[in-house]
mmCIF file of C-alpha atoms in Angstrom:
data_model
loop_
_atom_site.group_PDB
_atom_site.id
_atom_site.type_symbol
_atom_site.label_atom_id
_atom_site.label_comp_id
_atom_site.label_asym_id
_atom_site.label_seq_id
_atom_site.Cartn_x
_atom_site.Cartn_y
_atom_site.Cartn_z
ATOM 1 C CA MET A 1 0.095 0.443 0.094
ATOM 2 C CA THR A 2 1.271 3.337 -0.868
ATOM 3 C CA PRO A 3 0.617 7.080 0.765
ATOM 4 C CA GLY A 4 -2.528 8.839 -0.877
ATOM 5 C CA ARG A 5 -5.859 10.220 -0.575
ATOM 6 C CA GLY A 6 -9.581 10.534 -1.804
ATOM 7 C CA THR A 7 -12.818 11.700 -1.306
ATOM 8 C CA VAL A 8 -16.232 10.442 -0.768
ATOM 9 C CA ARG A 9 -19.085 12.834 -2.207
ATOM 10 C CA GLY A 10 -17.260 15.657 -0.992
ATOM 11 C CA ALA A 11 -16.214 14.839 1.936
ATOM 12 C CA PRO A 12 -11.808 14.775 2.352
ATOM 13 C CA VAL A 13 -10.043 11.446 3.258
ATOM 14 C CA PRO A 14 -6.938 12.582 5.575
ATOM 15 C CA PRO A 15 -3.959 12.313 3.861
ATOM 16 C CA SER A 16 -2.888 9.485 6.664
ATOM 17 C CA VAL A 17 -5.013 7.149 4.864
ATOM 18 C CA ALA A 18 -3.432 4.715 2.354
ATOM 19 C CA VAL A 19 -4.210 3.783 -1.047
ATOM 20 C CA MET A 20 -5.431 -0.121 -1.138
ATOM 21 C CA ARG A 21 -5.901 -2.519 -3.610
ATOM 22 C CA VAL A 22 -9.044 -4.591 -2.560
ATOM 23 C CA LEU A 23 -10.867 -7.090 -3.864
ATOM 24 C CA VAL A 24 -15.054 -6.760 -3.243
ATOM 25 C CA THR A 25 -16.898 -9.827 -4.058
ATOM 26 C CA GLY A 26 -20.817 -9.249 -4.826
ATOM 27 C CA GLY A 27 -18.899 -6.171 -6.627
ATOM 28 C CA ALA A 28 -22.156 -5.293 -9.083
ATOM 29 C CA GLY A 29 -24.513 -5.647 -6.500
ATOM 30 C CA PHE A 30 -26.652 -3.273 -4.930
ATOM 31 C CA ILE A 31 -24.483 -2.720 -1.860
ATOM 32 C CA GLY A 32 -21.219 -4.107 -2.905
ATOM 33 C CA SER A 33 -21.515 -1.371 -6.730
ATOM 34 C CA GLN A 34 -22.047 1.728 -4.020
ATOM 35 C CA ILE A 35 -19.069 0.032 -1.874
ATOM 36 C CA VAL A 36 -17.078 0.327 -5.256
ATOM 37 C CA GLU A 37 -18.226 3.564 -5.941
ATOM 38 C CA VAL A 38 -17.210 5.180 -2.698
ATOM 39 C CA LEU A 39 -14.189 2.864 -2.192
ATOM 40 C CA THR A 40 -12.491 4.437 -5.285
ATOM 41 C CA HIS A 41 -13.951 8.104 -4.451
ATOM 42 C CA ARG A 42 -11.719 7.862 -1.563
ATOM 43 C CA GLY A 43 -8.783 6.766 -4.034
ATOM 44 C CA HIS A 44 -8.536 3.066 -3.976
ATOM 45 C CA ASP A 45 -8.023 0.446 -6.253
ATOM 46 C CA VAL A 46 -10.556 -1.937 -6.996
ATOM 47 C CA VAL A 47 -11.101 -5.310 -7.959
ATOM 48 C CA VAL A 48 -14.871 -6.175 -8.878
ATOM 49 C CA TYR A 49 -15.831 -10.300 -8.221
ATOM 50 C CA ASP A 50 -19.139 -11.345 -8.768
ATOM 51 C CA ALA A 51 -21.137 -14.641 -10.472
ATOM 52 C CA LEU A 52 -23.622 -12.369 -11.660
ATOM 53 C CA LEU A 53 -26.095 -14.531 -9.950
ATOM 54 C CA PRO A 54 -29.750 -14.368 -12.099
ATOM 55 C CA ALA A 55 -31.303 -14.378 -8.711
ATOM 56 C CA ALA A 56 -29.969 -11.171 -8.467
ATOM 57 C CA HIS A 57 -28.963 -9.754 -12.073
ATOM 58 C CA LYS A 58 -31.913 -9.537 -14.203
ATOM 59 C CA GLU A 59 -30.136 -8.161 -16.601
ATOM 60 C CA PRO A 60 -26.486 -7.370 -17.084
ATOM 61 C CA PRO A 61 -25.323 -5.148 -14.791
ATOM 62 C CA PRO A 62 -23.454 -1.744 -15.717
ATOM 63 C CA PRO A 63 -20.014 -1.743 -16.058
ATOM 64 C CA PRO A 64 -17.590 -0.928 -12.490
ATOM 65 C CA PRO A 65 -17.081 3.475 -12.937
ATOM 66 C CA ASN A 66 -13.646 4.228 -13.483
ATOM 67 C CA ASP A 67 -12.189 1.530 -15.562
ATOM 68 C CA VAL A 68 -12.423 -0.750 -11.848
ATOM 69 C CA PRO A 69 -11.877 -4.381 -13.794
ATOM 70 C CA ARG A 70 -14.545 -7.073 -12.775
ATOM 71 C CA VAL A 71 -13.670 -11.075 -12.347
ATOM 72 C CA VAL A 72 -17.233 -12.541 -13.592
ATOM 73 C CA ALA A 73 -16.800 -16.006 -11.011
ATOM 74 C CA ASP A 74 -18.034 -17.551 -8.207
ATOM 75 C CA VAL A 75 -16.736 -17.491 -5.559
ATOM 76 C CA ARG A 76 -16.131 -21.143 -4.779
ATOM 77 C CA ASP A 77 -14.361 -21.120 -7.884
ATOM 78 C CA ARG A 78 -10.843 -21.224 -5.977
ATOM 79 C CA ASP A 79 -8.720 -21.343 -8.947
ATOM 80 C CA THR A 80 -9.837 -18.213 -10.498
ATOM 81 C CA LEU A 81 -9.634 -16.150 -6.941
ATOM 82 C CA ARG A 82 -6.409 -17.430 -6.536
ATOM 83 C CA ILE A 83 -5.645 -14.507 -9.559
ATOM 84 C CA ALA A 84 -8.108 -12.415 -8.213
ATOM 85 C CA LEU A 85 -6.843 -12.214 -4.967
ATOM 86 C CA THR A 86 -2.857 -11.203 -6.200
ATOM 87 C CA GLY A 87 -1.906 -7.994 -4.749
ATOM 88 C CA ILE A 88 -5.260 -7.285 -2.697
ATOM 89 C CA ASP A 89 -4.592 -6.301 0.980
ATOM 90 C CA VAL A 90 -8.416 -6.033 1.753
ATOM 91 C CA VAL A 91 -11.411 -8.020 0.867
ATOM 92 C CA SER A 92 -14.390 -6.757 1.277
ATOM 93 C CA HIS A 93 -17.134 -9.953 0.934
ATOM 94 C CA GLN A 94 -20.586 -8.838 -0.139
ATOM 95 C CA ALA A 95 -21.588 -11.802 -2.139
ATOM 96 C CA ALA A 96 -24.609 -13.613 -0.935
ATOM 97 C CA MET A 97 -27.970 -15.138 -1.819
ATOM 98 C CA VAL A 98 -30.235 -12.550 0.444
ATOM 99 C CA GLY A 99 -33.542 -12.215 1.512
ATOM 100 C CA LEU A 100 -35.758 -14.981 3.270
ATOM 101 C CA GLY A 101 -36.239 -17.128 0.215
ATOM 102 C CA LYS A 102 -39.402 -19.232 -1.049
ATOM 103 C CA ASP A 103 -39.316 -21.880 1.270
ATOM 104 C CA PHE A 104 -36.916 -24.607 3.296
ATOM 105 C CA ALA A 105 -36.360 -25.607 -0.222
ATOM 106 C CA ASP A 106 -33.720 -22.211 -0.740
ATOM 107 C CA ALA A 107 -31.661 -23.829 2.481
ATOM 108 C CA PRO A 108 -28.980 -25.886 0.355
ATOM 109 C CA ASP A 109 -28.830 -22.619 -2.283
ATOM 110 C CA TYR A 110 -28.523 -20.575 0.942
ATOM 111 C CA VAL A 111 -25.945 -22.159 2.455
ATOM 112 C CA GLY A 112 -23.485 -22.982 -0.663
ATOM 113 C CA CYS A 113 -23.829 -19.591 -1.725
ATOM 114 C CA ASN A 114 -23.054 -18.316 1.184
ATOM 115 C CA ASP A 115 -21.615 -20.506 3.616
ATOM 116 C CA LEU A 116 -19.406 -22.545 1.515
ATOM 117 C CA GLY A 117 -18.143 -19.587 -0.876
ATOM 118 C CA THR A 118 -17.364 -17.967 2.384
ATOM 119 C CA ALA A 119 -15.270 -20.703 3.581
ATOM 120 C CA VAL A 120 -13.631 -20.823 0.154
ATOM 121 C CA LEU A 121 -12.696 -17.132 0.361
ATOM 122 C CA LEU A 122 -11.377 -17.785 3.593
ATOM 123 C CA ALA A 123 -9.055 -20.679 3.011
ATOM 124 C CA THR A 124 -7.983 -18.986 -0.201
ATOM 125 C CA MET A 125 -6.979 -15.235 1.294
ATOM 126 C CA ALA A 126 -5.119 -17.605 4.635
ATOM 127 C CA GLU A 127 -2.989 -19.525 1.505
ATOM 128 C CA ARG A 128 -2.436 -16.165 -0.456
ATOM 129 C CA GLY A 129 -1.435 -13.577 3.077
ATOM 130 C CA ILE A 130 -4.203 -11.515 3.241
ATOM 131 C CA ARG A 131 -5.333 -10.080 6.545
ATOM 132 C CA GLY A 132 -7.969 -7.849 6.180
ATOM 133 C CA LEU A 133 -11.345 -8.695 5.693
ATOM 134 C CA VAL A 134 -14.611 -6.625 6.227
ATOM 135 C CA LEU A 135 -17.829 -8.815 5.939
ATOM 136 C CA ALA A 136 -21.429 -8.040 5.242
ATOM 137 C CA GLY A 137 -23.138 -8.947 8.267
ATOM 138 C CA SER A 138 -26.768 -9.461 9.182
ATOM 139 C CA MET A 139 -28.915 -7.824 12.346
ATOM 140 C CA VAL A 140 -31.162 -11.067 11.557
ATOM 141 C CA VAL A 141 -28.325 -12.679 13.771
ATOM 142 C CA TYR A 142 -29.968 -11.627 16.555
ATOM 143 C CA GLY A 143 -33.728 -12.970 15.686
ATOM 144 C CA GLU A 144 -36.007 -10.962 17.698
ATOM 145 C CA GLY A 145 -35.106 -7.232 18.558
ATOM 146 C CA ARG A 146 -34.163 -6.390 22.540
ATOM 147 C CA TYR A 147 -37.830 -6.544 25.018
ATOM 148 C CA GLU A 148 -39.165 -5.031 28.274
ATOM 149 C CA CYS A 149 -41.391 -6.600 30.796
ATOM 150 C CA GLY A 150 -42.575 -4.121 33.188
ATOM 151 C CA ARG A 151 -42.353 -6.958 35.956
ATOM 152 C CA HIS A 152 -39.626 -8.697 34.543
ATOM 153 C CA GLY A 153 -37.512 -6.614 33.371
ATOM 154 C CA THR A 154 -35.777 -8.017 30.213
ATOM 155 C CA VAL A 155 -36.864 -10.882 27.824
ATOM 156 C CA ARG A 156 -35.774 -12.918 25.101
ATOM 157 C CA PRO A 157 -39.409 -13.844 23.696
ATOM 158 C CA GLY A 158 -38.950 -17.372 21.589
ATOM 159 C CA PRO A 159 -40.737 -17.356 18.245
ATOM 160 C CA ARG A 160 -44.836 -16.703 17.780
ATOM 161 C CA THR A 161 -46.811 -19.427 16.765
ATOM 162 C CA VAL A 162 -48.604 -20.396 14.067
ATOM 163 C CA ASP A 163 -52.238 -19.970 16.071
ATOM 164 C CA ASP A 164 -51.289 -16.581 17.656
ATOM 165 C CA LEU A 165 -50.128 -15.711 14.107
ATOM 166 C CA GLU A 166 -53.509 -16.467 13.226
ATOM 167 C CA ALA A 167 -55.636 -14.904 14.971
ATOM 168 C CA GLY A 168 -53.571 -11.346 14.146
ATOM 169 C CA ARG A 169 -51.732 -11.444 17.565
ATOM 170 C CA PHE A 170 -48.535 -10.821 16.202
ATOM 171 C CA GLU A 171 -46.922 -8.870 19.434
ATOM 172 C CA PRO A 172 -44.927 -11.405 21.115
ATOM 173 C CA ARG A 173 -45.539 -11.623 24.385
ATOM 174 C CA CYS A 174 -43.803 -12.118 28.446
ATOM 175 C CA PRO A 175 -42.629 -15.952 28.556
ATOM 176 C CA ARG A 176 -42.499 -15.939 32.018
ATOM 177 C CA CYS A 177 -46.106 -13.828 32.543
ATOM 178 C CA GLY A 178 -47.819 -13.254 29.081
ATOM 179 C CA ASP A 179 -48.017 -9.554 29.809
ATOM 180 C CA GLU A 180 -46.888 -7.359 27.141
ATOM 181 C CA LEU A 181 -43.631 -6.134 26.166
ATOM 182 C CA ARG A 182 -42.183 -2.521 25.179
ATOM 183 C CA PRO A 183 -39.658 -2.961 21.962
ATOM 184 C CA GLY A 184 -36.028 -1.122 22.554
ATOM 185 C CA LEU A 185 -32.641 -1.586 21.055
ATOM 186 C CA VAL A 186 -30.328 -4.565 20.800
ATOM 187 C CA ALA A 187 -26.371 -3.906 21.651
ATOM 188 C CA GLU A 188 -23.294 -5.859 19.256
ATOM 189 C CA ASP A 189 -23.053 -7.758 23.160
ATOM 190 C CA ALA A 190 -26.979 -9.471 22.508
ATOM 191 C CA PRO A 191 -27.175 -13.388 21.833
ATOM 192 C CA VAL A 192 -27.752 -13.925 18.956
ATOM 193 C CA ASP A 193 -30.679 -16.488 18.348
ATOM 194 C CA PRO A 194 -31.678 -16.461 13.776
ATOM 195 C CA ARG A 195 -34.659 -17.716 13.667
ATOM 196 C CA ASN A 196 -34.480 -18.857 9.566
ATOM 197 C CA VAL A 197 -32.298 -20.685 7.257
ATOM 198 C CA TYR A 198 -30.873 -16.888 6.017
ATOM 199 C CA ALA A 199 -30.102 -15.507 9.225
ATOM 200 C CA THR A 200 -28.384 -19.173 10.270
ATOM 201 C CA THR A 201 -26.018 -18.908 7.604
ATOM 202 C CA LYS A 202 -25.305 -15.755 8.236
ATOM 203 C CA LEU A 203 -23.715 -16.114 11.872
ATOM 204 C CA ALA A 204 -21.913 -19.053 10.325
ATOM 205 C CA GLN A 205 -20.062 -16.586 8.228
ATOM 206 C CA GLU A 206 -19.134 -14.462 11.398
ATOM 207 C CA HIS A 207 -18.300 -17.728 13.247
ATOM 208 C CA LEU A 208 -16.159 -18.720 10.122
ATOM 209 C CA ALA A 209 -14.349 -15.382 9.882
ATOM 210 C CA ALA A 210 -13.505 -15.386 13.283
ATOM 211 C CA SER A 211 -11.859 -18.452 12.821
ATOM 212 C CA TRP A 212 -9.983 -17.260 9.982
ATOM 213 C CA ALA A 213 -9.204 -14.952 12.237
ATOM 214 C CA ARG A 214 -7.218 -16.700 14.932
ATOM 215 C CA SER A 215 -6.168 -19.188 12.912
ATOM 216 C CA THR A 216 -4.600 -16.032 10.376
ATOM 217 C CA GLY A 217 -4.019 -13.542 13.080
ATOM 218 C CA GLY A 218 -6.123 -11.585 10.357
ATOM 219 C CA ARG A 219 -8.223 -9.004 11.671
ATOM 220 C CA ALA A 220 -12.162 -9.569 10.618
ATOM 221 C CA THR A 221 -14.613 -7.143 11.033
ATOM 222 C CA SER A 222 -18.371 -7.627 10.120
ATOM 223 C CA LEU A 223 -21.117 -4.685 9.596
ATOM 224 C CA ARG A 224 -24.399 -6.205 10.318
ATOM 225 C CA TYR A 225 -26.890 -3.827 8.169
ATOM 226 C CA HIS A 226 -30.235 -3.354 9.354
ATOM 227 C CA ASN A 227 -32.830 -3.176 6.134
ATOM 228 C CA VAL A 228 -31.135 -1.422 3.793
ATOM 229 C CA TYR A 229 -32.665 0.171 0.968
ATOM 230 C CA GLY A 230 -32.119 2.699 -2.305
ATOM 231 C CA PRO A 231 -31.914 3.224 -5.527
ATOM 232 C CA GLY A 232 -30.392 -0.185 -7.438
ATOM 233 C CA MET A 233 -32.328 -2.858 -5.918
ATOM 234 C CA PRO A 234 -32.932 -5.655 -6.999
ATOM 235 C CA ARG A 235 -37.152 -5.476 -8.196
ATOM 236 C CA ASP A 236 -39.909 -8.124 -8.637
ATOM 237 C CA THR A 237 -37.407 -11.075 -6.730
ATOM 238 C CA PRO A 238 -38.865 -12.434 -3.574
ATOM 239 C CA TYR A 239 -34.958 -12.451 -2.615
ATOM 240 C CA ALA A 240 -35.416 -9.087 -2.303
ATOM 241 C CA GLY A 241 -36.062 -6.387 1.106
ATOM 242 C CA VAL A 242 -39.303 -5.479 1.585
ATOM 243 C CA ALA A 243 -38.492 -1.974 0.705
ATOM 244 C CA SER A 244 -37.674 -3.492 -3.162
ATOM 245 C CA LEU A 245 -41.134 -4.951 -3.196
ATOM 246 C CA PHE A 246 -43.042 -2.055 -1.969
ATOM 247 C CA ARG A 247 -41.747 -0.307 -4.662
ATOM 248 C CA SER A 248 -41.755 -2.692 -7.663
ATOM 249 C CA ALA A 249 -45.559 -3.035 -6.499
ATOM 250 C CA LEU A 250 -45.606 0.811 -6.853
ATOM 251 C CA ALA A 251 -43.754 1.035 -9.990
ATOM 252 C CA ARG A 252 -47.095 -1.733 -11.753
ATOM 253 C CA GLY A 253 -49.728 0.716 -10.330
ATOM 254 C CA GLU A 254 -50.556 -1.816 -7.296
ATOM 255 C CA ALA A 255 -50.502 -0.771 -3.927
ATOM 256 C CA PRO A 256 -48.240 -2.057 -1.654
ATOM 257 C CA GLN A 257 -48.874 -5.575 0.238
ATOM 258 C CA VAL A 258 -48.132 -5.057 4.264
ATOM 259 C CA PHE A 259 -47.629 -8.287 5.862
ATOM 260 C CA GLU A 260 -49.511 -8.349 9.583
ATOM 261 C CA ASP A 261 -50.655 -5.268 11.008
ATOM 262 C CA GLY A 262 -47.829 -3.106 9.685
ATOM 263 C CA GLY A 263 -46.629 -2.572 12.693
ATOM 264 C CA GLN A 264 -42.892 -4.051 12.638
ATOM 265 C CA ARG A 265 -40.481 -1.710 13.741
ATOM 266 C CA ARG A 266 -37.207 -1.677 11.762
ATOM 267 C CA ASP A 267 -34.646 0.531 10.882
ATOM 268 C CA PHE A 268 -34.359 1.540 7.622
ATOM 269 C CA ILE A 269 -30.935 2.902 6.399
ATOM 270 C CA HIS A 270 -29.473 4.413 2.961
ATOM 271 C CA VAL A 271 -27.389 2.603 0.504
ATOM 272 C CA ARG A 272 -25.005 4.878 0.818
ATOM 273 C CA ASP A 273 -24.717 5.470 3.866
ATOM 274 C CA VAL A 274 -23.709 1.245 3.768
ATOM 275 C CA ALA A 275 -21.431 1.969 1.790
ATOM 276 C CA GLU A 276 -19.684 4.445 3.543
ATOM 277 C CA ALA A 277 -19.901 2.716 6.707
ATOM 278 C CA HIS A 278 -17.695 0.549 4.630
ATOM 279 C CA ALA A 279 -15.747 1.699 3.043
ATOM 280 C CA LEU A 280 -14.450 3.020 6.550
ATOM 281 C CA ALA A 281 -14.128 -0.305 8.534
ATOM 282 C CA VAL A 282 -12.075 -1.004 5.164
ATOM 283 C CA GLU A 283 -9.097 1.815 5.699
ATOM 284 C CA GLU A 284 -9.687 0.645 9.503
ATOM 285 C CA VAL A 285 -8.789 -2.965 9.241
ATOM 286 C CA ALA A 286 -6.283 -2.004 6.284
ATOM 287 C CA ALA A 287 -4.142 0.080 9.199
ATOM 288 C CA GLU A 288 -4.469 -2.174 11.798
ATOM 289 C CA THR A 289 -3.271 -5.113 9.977
ATOM 290 C CA GLY A 290 -0.125 -2.991 8.130
ATOM 291 C CA ALA A 291 1.193 -2.930 4.428
ATOM 292 C CA ALA A 292 3.309 -5.731 5.393
ATOM 293 C CA GLY A 293 0.653 -8.157 6.908
ATOM 294 C CA ARG A 294 1.802 -7.549 10.568
ATOM 295 C CA ALA A 295 -1.406 -7.492 12.376
ATOM 296 C CA ASP A 296 -1.576 -5.174 15.968
ATOM 297 C CA GLY A 297 -4.475 -3.587 17.720
ATOM 298 C CA ARG A 298 -7.447 -5.950 17.633
ATOM 299 C CA SER A 299 -5.882 -8.941 15.580
ATOM 300 C CA GLY A 300 -6.987 -12.237 15.812
ATOM 301 C CA THR A 301 -10.585 -11.435 16.111
ATOM 302 C CA LEU A 302 -13.800 -10.001 14.413
ATOM 303 C CA VAL A 303 -15.603 -7.096 15.491
ATOM 304 C CA ALA A 304 -19.391 -6.877 14.453
ATOM 305 C CA TYR A 305 -21.062 -3.719 13.987
ATOM 306 C CA ASN A 306 -24.515 -3.057 14.050
ATOM 307 C CA THR A 307 -24.804 -0.603 10.754
ATOM 308 C CA GLY A 308 -28.510 1.096 11.266
ATOM 309 C CA SER A 309 -29.509 5.038 11.129
ATOM 310 C CA GLY A 310 -30.353 4.986 14.672
ATOM 311 C CA ASP A 311 -34.004 5.990 13.111
ATOM 312 C CA PRO A 312 -36.616 2.964 14.379
ATOM 313 C CA HIS A 313 -39.512 3.105 11.950
ATOM 314 C CA THR A 314 -42.529 0.709 11.760
ATOM 315 C CA VAL A 315 -43.235 -1.164 7.786
ATOM 316 C CA GLY A 316 -46.259 0.457 7.558
ATOM 317 C CA GLU A 317 -44.813 3.875 7.518
ATOM 318 C CA MET A 318 -42.610 2.725 5.154
ATOM 319 C CA ALA A 319 -45.005 2.064 3.207
ATOM 320 C CA HIS A 320 -46.760 5.057 3.932
ATOM 321 C CA ALA A 321 -43.978 6.855 2.686
ATOM 322 C CA LEU A 322 -43.367 5.364 0.195
ATOM 323 C CA ALA A 323 -46.059 5.261 -1.478
ATOM 324 C CA GLY A 324 -46.582 9.188 -0.975
ATOM 325 C CA ALA A 325 -43.681 10.007 -2.438
ATOM 326 C CA HIS A 326 -44.322 8.106 -5.412
ATOM 327 C CA GLY A 327 -47.796 9.468 -5.857
ATOM 328 C CA GLY A 328 -49.150 5.866 -5.827
ATOM 329 C CA PRO A 329 -52.297 3.883 -4.900
ATOM 330 C CA ALA A 330 -52.396 3.506 -0.733
ATOM 331 C CA PRO A 331 -50.992 0.708 0.703
ATOM 332 C CA ARG A 332 -52.829 -2.467 2.005
ATOM 333 C CA THR A 333 -52.438 -3.674 5.183
ATOM 334 C CA THR A 334 -53.248 -8.114 4.663
ATOM 335 C CA GLY A 335 -52.748 -9.148 7.804
ATOM 336 C CA ALA A 336 -50.111 -11.882 6.193
ATOM 337 C CA TYR A 337 -47.790 -13.482 7.441
ATOM 338 C CA ARG A 338 -44.260 -15.598 7.042
ATOM 339 C CA LEU A 339 -42.802 -18.120 9.278
ATOM 340 C CA GLY A 340 -39.700 -17.172 10.179
ATOM 341 C CA ASP A 341 -40.124 -13.170 10.335
ATOM 342 C CA VAL A 342 -39.214 -11.452 13.880
ATOM 343 C CA ARG A 343 -41.249 -8.599 14.689
ATOM 344 C CA HIS A 344 -39.219 -5.903 16.418
ATOM 345 C CA ILE A 345 -35.284 -5.470 15.627
ATOM 346 C CA THR A 346 -33.911 -2.409 15.752
ATOM 347 C CA ALA A 347 -30.301 -1.801 16.706
ATOM 348 C CA ASP A 348 -27.883 0.850 18.924
ATOM 349 C CA SER A 349 -25.105 1.434 16.221
ATOM 350 C CA ALA A 350 -23.654 3.836 19.312
ATOM 351 C CA ARG A 351 -20.484 1.503 18.632
ATOM 352 C CA LEU A 352 -19.585 1.920 14.793
ATOM 353 C CA ARG A 353 -20.389 5.556 15.763
ATOM 354 C CA ALA A 354 -17.540 5.729 18.249
ATOM 355 C CA ASP A 355 -15.257 3.544 17.196
ATOM 356 C CA LEU A 356 -15.173 4.405 13.107
ATOM 357 C CA GLY A 357 -16.705 8.249 13.250
ATOM 358 C CA TRP A 358 -19.761 6.984 11.397
ATOM 359 C CA ARG A 359 -23.006 9.354 10.754
ATOM 360 C CA ALA A 360 -25.885 8.449 8.656
ATOM 361 C CA SER A 361 -26.207 11.423 6.747
ATOM 362 C CA VAL A 362 -29.972 10.420 5.040
ATOM 363 C CA GLY A 363 -32.897 10.501 7.014
ATOM 364 C CA PHE A 364 -35.811 8.599 6.633
ATOM 365 C CA GLU A 365 -38.009 11.515 4.452
ATOM 366 C CA ASP A 366 -35.764 11.833 2.281
ATOM 367 C CA GLY A 367 -34.618 8.635 1.419
ATOM 368 C CA MET A 368 -37.862 7.648 0.615
ATOM 369 C CA ARG A 369 -38.606 10.750 -1.418
ATOM 370 C CA GLU A 370 -35.276 10.231 -3.595
ATOM 371 C CA PHE A 371 -36.083 6.088 -3.266
ATOM 372 C CA ALA A 372 -39.808 6.352 -4.621
ATOM 373 C CA LYS A 373 -38.166 8.108 -8.108
ATOM 374 C CA GLU A 374 -34.974 6.257 -8.374
ATOM 375 C CA PRO A 375 -34.893 3.046 -10.872
ATOM 376 C CA LEU A 376 -34.754 -0.571 -9.659
ATOM 377 C CA ARG A 377 -32.012 -2.715 -11.161
ATOM 378 C CA GLY A 378 -33.559 -4.356 -13.672
ATOM 379 C CA GLY A 379 -36.594 -2.078 -14.456
ATOM 380 C CA SER A 380 -38.521 0.875 -13.656
#
């Protein structure tokens, strides 16, 4: 790495920041492509590595900016990966099969893409002596969020039952007394409790990365993304996030279909804010591992950061804000549900703000107004 400087959206980068060569897996995707843009704006050399899977790319994505090279291959292709990792300082691992999927029949694909793919990547990084990793984590590893019972303090409700969901009883109850609970913010040290296959694979990715770090003396950071939205989300796919599904419905002139009663609390964070947090994490990891691979600081560890806006809203509020900005039909609350969905999950991102000096800059209303007008990936 050589000393250099760059800019990201007009913000100066300290001259002490070194120019790195970063491999971004999944770098042609929704979040990955934004990370590539931010890293190049900050003056870093970037290589995109993406399988261009049809589930994420219904049509060919645009070429990367600034003549950034793109390798079209799967992260399970170890021979191609060895070549792509030549000269790389830090890996930004975004490649994954995302979303809740259709049903449990998707489990082998999730495990193959997310966990086997991560294992192959980490083994090849170890072989090549690369000691810096920033992982696309997810808040889904927590399961349900933090809850307070008036009588029993902090409690962790179990999975919601089919009987309760069918009856429209969507709020979790205290497992000890059955009283209503107050949702709160989850910190990174909260117990993990993945409730579906996707969540399980995201937690397994963190465990694999932590094992790699201990074995190699490397440094791994997992940014546990909240509900990321923004321009370039893939449209009309069961693997997309709820914001994309609502936006796709509005583009077709249809009312967004809101599950349950719309009261599910989430933290919707704009993709540009996520990309900027990721760039800061990449630079921090690079600084701690050193140009010659001399690890210090928190070497041999994985550090997790909740990555949210800090401004929770309900799914119903998001649907109404998006429909109002788009000028489309008002949302329709259906009462339908999906087993494996959690009711409330909003996390405290104070550690990320304190350690990396990052702040979300795109407010909810402004972000939804922009998202309502910008095209989705693969169509309007």
